[in-house]
Tab-separated table of C-alpha atoms in Angstrom:
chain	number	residue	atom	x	y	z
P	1	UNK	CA	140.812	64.198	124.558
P	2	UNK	CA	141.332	65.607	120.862
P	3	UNK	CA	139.080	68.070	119.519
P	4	UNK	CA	136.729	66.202	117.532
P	5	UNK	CA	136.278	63.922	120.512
P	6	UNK	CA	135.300	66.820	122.309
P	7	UNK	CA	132.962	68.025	119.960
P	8	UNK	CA	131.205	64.328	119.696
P	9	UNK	CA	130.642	64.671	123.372
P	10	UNK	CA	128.532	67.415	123.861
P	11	UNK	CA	126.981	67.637	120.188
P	12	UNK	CA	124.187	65.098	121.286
P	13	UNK	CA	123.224	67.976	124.417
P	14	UNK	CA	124.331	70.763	121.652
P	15	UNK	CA	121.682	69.741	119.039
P	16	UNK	CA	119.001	69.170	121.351
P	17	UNK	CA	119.897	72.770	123.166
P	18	UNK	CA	119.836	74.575	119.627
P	19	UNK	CA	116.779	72.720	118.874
P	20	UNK	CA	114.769	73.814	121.590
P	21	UNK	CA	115.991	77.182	121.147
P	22	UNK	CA	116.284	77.771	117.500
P	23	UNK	CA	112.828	75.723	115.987
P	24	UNK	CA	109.618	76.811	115.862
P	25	UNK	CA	106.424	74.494	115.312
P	26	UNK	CA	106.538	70.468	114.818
P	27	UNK	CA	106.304	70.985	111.438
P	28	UNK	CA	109.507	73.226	111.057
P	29	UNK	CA	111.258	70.731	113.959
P	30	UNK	CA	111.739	67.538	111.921
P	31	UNK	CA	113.445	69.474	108.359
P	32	UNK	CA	115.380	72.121	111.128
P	33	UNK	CA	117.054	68.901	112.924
P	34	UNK	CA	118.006	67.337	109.068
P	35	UNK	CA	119.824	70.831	108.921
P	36	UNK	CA	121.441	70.558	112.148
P	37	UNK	CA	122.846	67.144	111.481
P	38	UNK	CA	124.394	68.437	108.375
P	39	UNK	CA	125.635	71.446	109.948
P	40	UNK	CA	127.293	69.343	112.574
P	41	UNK	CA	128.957	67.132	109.860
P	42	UNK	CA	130.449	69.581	108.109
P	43	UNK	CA	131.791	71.316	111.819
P	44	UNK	CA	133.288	68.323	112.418
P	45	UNK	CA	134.875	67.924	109.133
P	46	UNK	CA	136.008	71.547	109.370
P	47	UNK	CA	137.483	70.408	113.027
P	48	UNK	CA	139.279	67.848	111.124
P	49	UNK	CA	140.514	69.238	108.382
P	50	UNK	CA	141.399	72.454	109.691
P	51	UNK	CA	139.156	73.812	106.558
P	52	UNK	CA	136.162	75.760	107.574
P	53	UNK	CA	135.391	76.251	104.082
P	54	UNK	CA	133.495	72.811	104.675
P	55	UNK	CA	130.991	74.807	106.368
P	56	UNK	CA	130.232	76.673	102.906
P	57	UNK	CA	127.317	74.660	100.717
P	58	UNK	CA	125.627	74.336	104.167
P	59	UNK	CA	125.678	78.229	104.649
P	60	UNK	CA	125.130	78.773	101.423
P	61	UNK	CA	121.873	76.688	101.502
P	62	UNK	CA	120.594	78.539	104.219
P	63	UNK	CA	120.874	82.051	103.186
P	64	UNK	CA	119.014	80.785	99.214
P	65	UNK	CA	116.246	79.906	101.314
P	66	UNK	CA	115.389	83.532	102.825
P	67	UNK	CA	112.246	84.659	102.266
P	68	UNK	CA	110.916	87.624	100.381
P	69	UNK	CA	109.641	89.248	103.665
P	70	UNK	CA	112.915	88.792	105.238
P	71	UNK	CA	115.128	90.468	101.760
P	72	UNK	CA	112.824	93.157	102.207
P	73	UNK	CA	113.050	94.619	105.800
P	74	UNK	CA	116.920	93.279	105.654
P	75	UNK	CA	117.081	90.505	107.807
P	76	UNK	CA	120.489	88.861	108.801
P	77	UNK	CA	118.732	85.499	109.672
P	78	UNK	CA	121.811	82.949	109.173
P	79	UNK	CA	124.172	85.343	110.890
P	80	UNK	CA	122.119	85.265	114.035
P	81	UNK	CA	121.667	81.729	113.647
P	82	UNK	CA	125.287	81.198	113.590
P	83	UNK	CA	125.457	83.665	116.783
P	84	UNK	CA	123.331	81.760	118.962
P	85	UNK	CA	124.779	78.830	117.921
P	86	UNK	CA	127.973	80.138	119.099
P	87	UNK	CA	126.498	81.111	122.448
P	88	UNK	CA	125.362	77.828	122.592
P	89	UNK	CA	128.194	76.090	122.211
P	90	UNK	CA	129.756	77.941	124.525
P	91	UNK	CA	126.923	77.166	127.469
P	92	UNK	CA	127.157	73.728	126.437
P	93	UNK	CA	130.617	72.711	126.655
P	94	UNK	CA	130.936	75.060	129.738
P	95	UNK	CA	128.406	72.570	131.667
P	96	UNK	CA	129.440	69.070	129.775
P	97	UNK	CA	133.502	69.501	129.726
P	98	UNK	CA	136.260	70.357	132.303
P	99	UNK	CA	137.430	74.707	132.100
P	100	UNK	CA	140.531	73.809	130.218
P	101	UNK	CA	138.691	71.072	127.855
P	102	UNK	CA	136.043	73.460	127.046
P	103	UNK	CA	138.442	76.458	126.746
P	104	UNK	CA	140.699	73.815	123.813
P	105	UNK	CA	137.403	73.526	122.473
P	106	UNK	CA	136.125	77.087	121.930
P	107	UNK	CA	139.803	77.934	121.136
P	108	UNK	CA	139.554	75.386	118.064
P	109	UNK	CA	136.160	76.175	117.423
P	110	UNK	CA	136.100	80.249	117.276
P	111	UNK	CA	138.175	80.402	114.036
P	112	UNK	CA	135.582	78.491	112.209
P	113	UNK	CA	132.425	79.925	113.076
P	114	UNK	CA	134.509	83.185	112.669
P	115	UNK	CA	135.018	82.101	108.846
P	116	UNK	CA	131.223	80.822	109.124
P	117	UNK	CA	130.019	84.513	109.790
P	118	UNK	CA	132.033	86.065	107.217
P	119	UNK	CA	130.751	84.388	104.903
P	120	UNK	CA	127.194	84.222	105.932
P	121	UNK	CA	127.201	87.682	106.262
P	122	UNK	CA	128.704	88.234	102.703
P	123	UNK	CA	126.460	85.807	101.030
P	124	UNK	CA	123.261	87.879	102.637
P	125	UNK	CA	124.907	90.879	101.253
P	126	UNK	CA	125.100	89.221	97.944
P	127	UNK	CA	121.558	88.156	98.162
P	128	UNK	CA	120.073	91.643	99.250
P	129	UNK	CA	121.706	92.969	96.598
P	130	UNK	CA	120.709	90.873	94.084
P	131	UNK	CA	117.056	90.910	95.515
P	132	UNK	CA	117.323	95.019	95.344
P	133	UNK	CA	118.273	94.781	91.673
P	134	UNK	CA	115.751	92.814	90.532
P	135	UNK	CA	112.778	95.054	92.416
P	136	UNK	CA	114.611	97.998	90.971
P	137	UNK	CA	114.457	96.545	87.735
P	138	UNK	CA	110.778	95.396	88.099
P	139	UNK	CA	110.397	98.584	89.198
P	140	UNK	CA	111.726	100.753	85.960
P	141	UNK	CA	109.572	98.280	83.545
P	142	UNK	CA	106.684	99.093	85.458
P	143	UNK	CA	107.749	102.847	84.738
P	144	UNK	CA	108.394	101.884	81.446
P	145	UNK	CA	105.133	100.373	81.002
P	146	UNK	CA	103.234	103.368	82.706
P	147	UNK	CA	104.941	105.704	80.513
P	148	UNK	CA	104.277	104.399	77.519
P	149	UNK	CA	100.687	104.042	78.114
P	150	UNK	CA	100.649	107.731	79.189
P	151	UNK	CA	102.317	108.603	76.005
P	152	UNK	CA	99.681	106.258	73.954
P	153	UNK	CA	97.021	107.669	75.501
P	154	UNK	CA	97.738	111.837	75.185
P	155	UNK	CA	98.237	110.310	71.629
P	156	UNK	CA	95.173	108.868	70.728
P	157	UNK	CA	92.928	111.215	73.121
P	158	UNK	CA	94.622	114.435	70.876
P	159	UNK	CA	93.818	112.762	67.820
P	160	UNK	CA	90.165	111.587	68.535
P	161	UNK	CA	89.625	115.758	69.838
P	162	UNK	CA	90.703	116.607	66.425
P	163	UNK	CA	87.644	115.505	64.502
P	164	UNK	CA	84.928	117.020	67.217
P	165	UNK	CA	86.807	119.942	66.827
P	166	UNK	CA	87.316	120.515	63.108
P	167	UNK	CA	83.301	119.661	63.549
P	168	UNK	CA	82.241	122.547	65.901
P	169	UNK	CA	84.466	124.724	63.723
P	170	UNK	CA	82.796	123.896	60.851
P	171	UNK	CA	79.462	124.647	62.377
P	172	UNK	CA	80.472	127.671	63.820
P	173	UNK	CA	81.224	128.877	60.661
P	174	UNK	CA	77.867	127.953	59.010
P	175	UNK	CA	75.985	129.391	61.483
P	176	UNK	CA	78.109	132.744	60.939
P	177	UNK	CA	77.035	132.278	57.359
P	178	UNK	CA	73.448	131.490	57.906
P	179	UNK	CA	72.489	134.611	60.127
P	180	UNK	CA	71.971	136.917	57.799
P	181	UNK	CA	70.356	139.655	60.398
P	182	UNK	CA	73.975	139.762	62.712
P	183	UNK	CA	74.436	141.998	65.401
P	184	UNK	CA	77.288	143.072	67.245
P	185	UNK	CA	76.232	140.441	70.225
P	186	UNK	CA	76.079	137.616	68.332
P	187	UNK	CA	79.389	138.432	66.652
P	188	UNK	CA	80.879	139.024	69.666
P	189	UNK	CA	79.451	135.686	71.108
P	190	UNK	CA	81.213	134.017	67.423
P	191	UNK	CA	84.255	135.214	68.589
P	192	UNK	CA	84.306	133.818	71.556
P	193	UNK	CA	83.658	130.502	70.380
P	194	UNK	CA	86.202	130.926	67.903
P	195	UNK	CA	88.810	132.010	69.920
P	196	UNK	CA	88.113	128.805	72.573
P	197	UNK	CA	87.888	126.657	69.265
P	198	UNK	CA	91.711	127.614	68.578
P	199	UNK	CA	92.990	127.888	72.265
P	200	UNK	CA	91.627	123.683	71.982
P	201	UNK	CA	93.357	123.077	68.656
P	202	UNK	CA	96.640	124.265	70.070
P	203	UNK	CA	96.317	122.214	73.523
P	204	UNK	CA	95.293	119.214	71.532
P	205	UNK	CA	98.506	119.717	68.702
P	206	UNK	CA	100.760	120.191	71.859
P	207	UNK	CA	99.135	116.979	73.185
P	208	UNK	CA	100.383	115.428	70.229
P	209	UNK	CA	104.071	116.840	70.220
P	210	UNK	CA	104.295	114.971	73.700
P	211	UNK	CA	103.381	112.041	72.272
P	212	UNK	CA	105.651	112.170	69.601
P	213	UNK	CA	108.888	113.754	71.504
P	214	UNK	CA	108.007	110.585	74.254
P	215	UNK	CA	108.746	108.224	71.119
P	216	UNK	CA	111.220	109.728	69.956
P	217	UNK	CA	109.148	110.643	66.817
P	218	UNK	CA	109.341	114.063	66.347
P	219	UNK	CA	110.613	115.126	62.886
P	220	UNK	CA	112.513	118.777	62.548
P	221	UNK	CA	112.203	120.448	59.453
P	222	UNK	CA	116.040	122.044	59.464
P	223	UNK	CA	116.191	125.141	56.879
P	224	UNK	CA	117.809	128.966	56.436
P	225	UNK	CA	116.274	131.469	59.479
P	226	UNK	CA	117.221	134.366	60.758
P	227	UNK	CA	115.539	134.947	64.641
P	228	UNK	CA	114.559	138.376	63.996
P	229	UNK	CA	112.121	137.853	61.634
P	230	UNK	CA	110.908	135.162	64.038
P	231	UNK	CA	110.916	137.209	66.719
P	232	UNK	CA	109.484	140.044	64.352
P	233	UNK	CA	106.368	137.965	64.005
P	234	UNK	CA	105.901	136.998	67.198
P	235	UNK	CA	105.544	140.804	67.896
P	236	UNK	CA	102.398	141.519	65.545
P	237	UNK	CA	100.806	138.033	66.616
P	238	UNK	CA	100.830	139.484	70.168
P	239	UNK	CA	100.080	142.944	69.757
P	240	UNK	CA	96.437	142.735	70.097
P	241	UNK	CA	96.736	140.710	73.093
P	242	UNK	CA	98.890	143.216	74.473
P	243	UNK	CA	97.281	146.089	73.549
P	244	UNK	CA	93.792	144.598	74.780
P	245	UNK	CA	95.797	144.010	78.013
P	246	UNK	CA	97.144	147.272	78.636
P	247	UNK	CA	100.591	145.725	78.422
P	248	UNK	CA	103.980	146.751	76.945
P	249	UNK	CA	106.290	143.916	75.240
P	250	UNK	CA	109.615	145.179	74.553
P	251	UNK	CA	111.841	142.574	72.045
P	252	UNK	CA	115.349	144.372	72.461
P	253	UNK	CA	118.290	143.959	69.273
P	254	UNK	CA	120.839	141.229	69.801
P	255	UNK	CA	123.719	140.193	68.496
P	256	UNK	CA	123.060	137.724	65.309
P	257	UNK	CA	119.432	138.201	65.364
P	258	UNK	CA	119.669	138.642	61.795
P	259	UNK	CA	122.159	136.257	61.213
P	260	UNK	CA	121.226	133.175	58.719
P	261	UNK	CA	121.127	130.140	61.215
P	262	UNK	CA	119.570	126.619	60.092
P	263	UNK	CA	116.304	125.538	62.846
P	264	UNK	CA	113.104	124.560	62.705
P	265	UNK	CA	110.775	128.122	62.551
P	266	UNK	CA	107.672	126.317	63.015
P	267	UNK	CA	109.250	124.867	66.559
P	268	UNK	CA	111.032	127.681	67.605
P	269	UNK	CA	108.127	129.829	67.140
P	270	UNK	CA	105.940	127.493	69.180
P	271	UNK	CA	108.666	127.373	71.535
């Protein structure tokens, strides 16, 4: 008997073996057996022929259907499909054809559900991957998203602080004005407050430089330096901090430190 009459002989057992053992639920039974018939069309066309790419749209069909649970804990379900079918086969024409009938059979067979795998296995891969790059790209707009509103909202917090703050400044400073009878407590108490007031102005202006370096906004105001006067200033701005602290800062020569170089001072002193 030729191959395709062997594979007419048992396919009525086959499909009713891989039905029992592949679907699950009435409801999946009656669309899984629509699937099977069309798988076993294109086998036998692929028997035919000698072309297992017949097998391909059916395959094909099968893995586009995968769910988003099984894309995300990497299921190969159409590959094992295609394996039990296999061992199915096998048991099948094993019990319903002669040793050397089923042995022609499998023989004929094994190529094509061979090619079946490969390509199974490479459309999953294809699928995976494209499934991984579109979460990945979800992913970085989400980012995107999150970082902008971070960056929107150091923005707009630093600039609504700016007004309570030039407030209690102003205040301060009245009340300064208004005590006529000071004494060295209450000055001491003003400076206090004054020296908080400007610690908050400079967290809320570097508040404000993260909000404009995040979009890319930040404006440098290029002109002539030299980085020992820089450096020069940053001495007497901290020597009563230092000296308060019992500390020693040391700012050694270097080469080119009076050297004419074009930067920003007013960011390379914050810096």
């Amino acid at each position: 008997m030729s191959i395709p009459g062997l594979l007419a002989k048992i396919q009525p057992v086959w499909k009713k073996r891989l039905m029992n053992a592949l679907a699950r639920g009435a409801s999946v039974r009656e669309n899984f057996y629509e699937q099977i018939e069309r798988f076993c069309e294109m086998l036998t066309q692929a028997v035919q022929t000698g072309d297992p790419a017949w097998l391909d749209s059916v395959i094909y069909d099968w893995v586009s259907v995968s769910t988003t649970s099984d894309l995300q804990e990497g299921q190969k379900n159409i590959t094992a499909l295609l394996n039990q079918m296999i061992a199915l086969t096998h048991e099948v024409a094993r019990e319903n054809l002669n040793p050397n009938e089923a042995l022609d059979l499998m023989g004929a067979l094994l190529p094509i559900f061979t090619y079946a795998l490969e390509r199974a296995a490479r459309y999953e891969s294809d699928t995976r991957v494209a499934f991984v790059t579109n979460e990945l790209a979800e992913a970085q707009t989400k980012l995107e998203r999150l970082e902008r509103s971070k960056s929107n909202f150091i923005g707009v917090a630093a600039h609504e602080l700016k007004t309570p703050l030039t407030l209690i400044d102003g205040y301060v400073a009245m009340l300064r004005d208004l005590l006529a009878e000071r004494n060295e407590h209450i000055e001491i108490l003003f400076q206090g407050v004054g020296t908080g007031i400007r610690r908050l102005r400079t967290i809320v202006e570097d508040m404000i430089d993260v909000s404009l370096i995040d979009n890319n906004m930040l404006a440098l105001n290029l002109q002539p330096l030299w980085l020992g006067q820089i450096f020069r200033l940053l001495e007497s701005e901290f020597a009563p901090i230092v000296a308060d602290r019992h500390q020693t800062l040391e700012i050694r020569p270097f080469p080119g430190q009076e050297t004419m170089i074009f930067g920003d001072p007013e960011r390379l002193h914050q810096a």
